[in-house]
Amino acid sequence: MNHDEIIKLVEEFAAKNLDNHDGGHDWWHLCRVRNMAMYLVKTEGYGDPILVEISALLHDMGDSKFKKERDSDTGSLITFFLRSLGLEDKIIKEVVFINHNISFSKGKRPAEVSGEFMIVQDADRLDAIGAIGIARAFNYGGFRNNRIYDPDGNRPSTIAHFNEKLLKLKELMNTATGKRVAEERHEYLESFLKQFFREWDMAAK
Ligand code: ADP
Ligand code: NI
């Protein structure tokens, strides 16, 4: 099987495994993360392109936000599928490692991970900030029926998620390109928050 045939089948497999995902974790999120990750391979000058592309397409499969628990099965499903495409076990193991550990909550430190891991993680995190990040956050908040903002802090809100996670991502970037892109998207988050509170405070008076 050649490269393009492999990627086409991985795309189909990834697209089939999006049941219960919200609009911020749909096929287009996978496309954006894949494309950003491939851009990082180019600009950073490291990372096995096929490993990065497959890992990006499969990074959200089995995500615990959309399943009762992150299937221990996700690893076996990915392994079984990638073996059927004739990929080497070494590549398959890394794709599964990235799938299991990419999430913010895992808090993996760069010393423990590969260049490909750092690239896919940066690409995923870049999609959580900037204009698209804001759109995704409010979409996910709506999906969970969270408040937009809760001044008393009694209920989960998307504005609270900015402090809990989104504003921290800039400092957590692994790659030089990721840091540069994150800088601009972070500023956009800050100007959004400034305007949000300007409007909120005016309405509160
Ligand atoms: P991770 O697994 O690292 O959290 P994902 O790309 O799977 O990364 O999803 C993270 C995205 O989900 C965030 O960028 C945000 O858009 C959304 N999200 C997660 N938790 C919340 C929350 N409590 N409120 C609003 N959005 C959230
Ligand atoms: Ni993601």
mmCIF file of C-alpha atoms in Angstrom, residues 133-134 136-142 146-153 155-168 188-200:
data_model
loop_
_atom_site.group_PDB
_atom_site.id
_atom_site.type_symbol
_atom_site.label_atom_id
_atom_site.label_comp_id
_atom_site.label_asym_id
_atom_site.label_seq_id
_atom_site.Cartn_x
_atom_site.Cartn_y
_atom_site.Cartn_z
ATOM 1 C CA GLY A 133 -10.427 28.107 20.070
ATOM 2 C CA ILE A 134 -13.049 30.548 21.377
ATOM 3 C CA ARG A 136 -14.801 25.571 20.110
ATOM 4 C CA ALA A 137 -14.856 26.406 23.808
ATOM 5 C CA PHE A 138 -18.340 27.967 23.693
ATOM 6 C CA ASN A 139 -19.587 25.142 21.530
ATOM 7 C CA TYR A 140 -18.304 22.562 24.019
ATOM 8 C CA GLY A 141 -19.735 24.555 26.936
ATOM 9 C CA GLY A 142 -23.132 24.571 25.201
ATOM 10 C CA ASN A 146 -22.520 24.964 31.033
ATOM 11 C CA ARG A 147 -23.076 28.694 31.618
ATOM 12 C CA ILE A 148 -21.405 31.258 29.367
ATOM 13 C CA TYR A 149 -20.129 32.951 32.517
ATOM 14 C CA ASP A 150 -21.008 32.524 36.192
ATOM 15 C CA PRO A 151 -19.857 35.543 38.238
ATOM 16 C CA ASP A 152 -20.359 33.643 41.503
ATOM 17 C CA GLY A 153 -18.271 30.745 40.271
ATOM 18 C CA ARG A 155 -21.399 26.543 38.183
ATOM 19 C CA PRO A 156 -19.083 25.446 35.389
ATOM 20 C CA SER A 157 -18.738 28.139 32.751
ATOM 21 C CA THR A 158 -16.819 28.602 29.541
ATOM 22 C CA ILE A 159 -15.333 31.893 30.696
ATOM 23 C CA ALA A 160 -13.910 29.999 33.710
ATOM 24 C CA HIS A 161 -12.371 27.505 31.276
ATOM 25 C CA PHE A 162 -10.262 30.340 29.854
ATOM 26 C CA ASN A 163 -8.439 30.575 33.200
ATOM 27 C CA GLU A 164 -8.519 26.851 33.892
ATOM 28 C CA LYS A 165 -6.879 25.980 30.605
ATOM 29 C CA LEU A 166 -6.930 28.204 27.531
ATOM 30 C CA LEU A 167 -4.799 31.052 28.928
ATOM 31 C CA LYS A 168 -2.190 28.545 30.142
ATOM 32 C CA TYR A 188 -6.728 37.426 20.691
ATOM 33 C CA LEU A 189 -8.092 35.546 23.749
ATOM 34 C CA GLU A 190 -7.097 38.445 25.956
ATOM 35 C CA SER A 191 -8.751 41.065 23.780
ATOM 36 C CA PHE A 192 -11.890 38.898 23.596
ATOM 37 C CA LEU A 193 -12.000 38.675 27.419
ATOM 38 C CA LYS A 194 -11.458 42.412 27.754
ATOM 39 C CA GLN A 195 -14.398 43.167 25.478
ATOM 40 C CA PHE A 196 -16.529 40.449 27.133
ATOM 41 C CA PHE A 197 -16.076 41.999 30.577
ATOM 42 C CA ARG A 198 -16.517 45.519 29.240
ATOM 43 C CA GLU A 199 -19.947 44.499 27.948
ATOM 44 C CA TRP A 200 -20.747 42.415 31.042
#
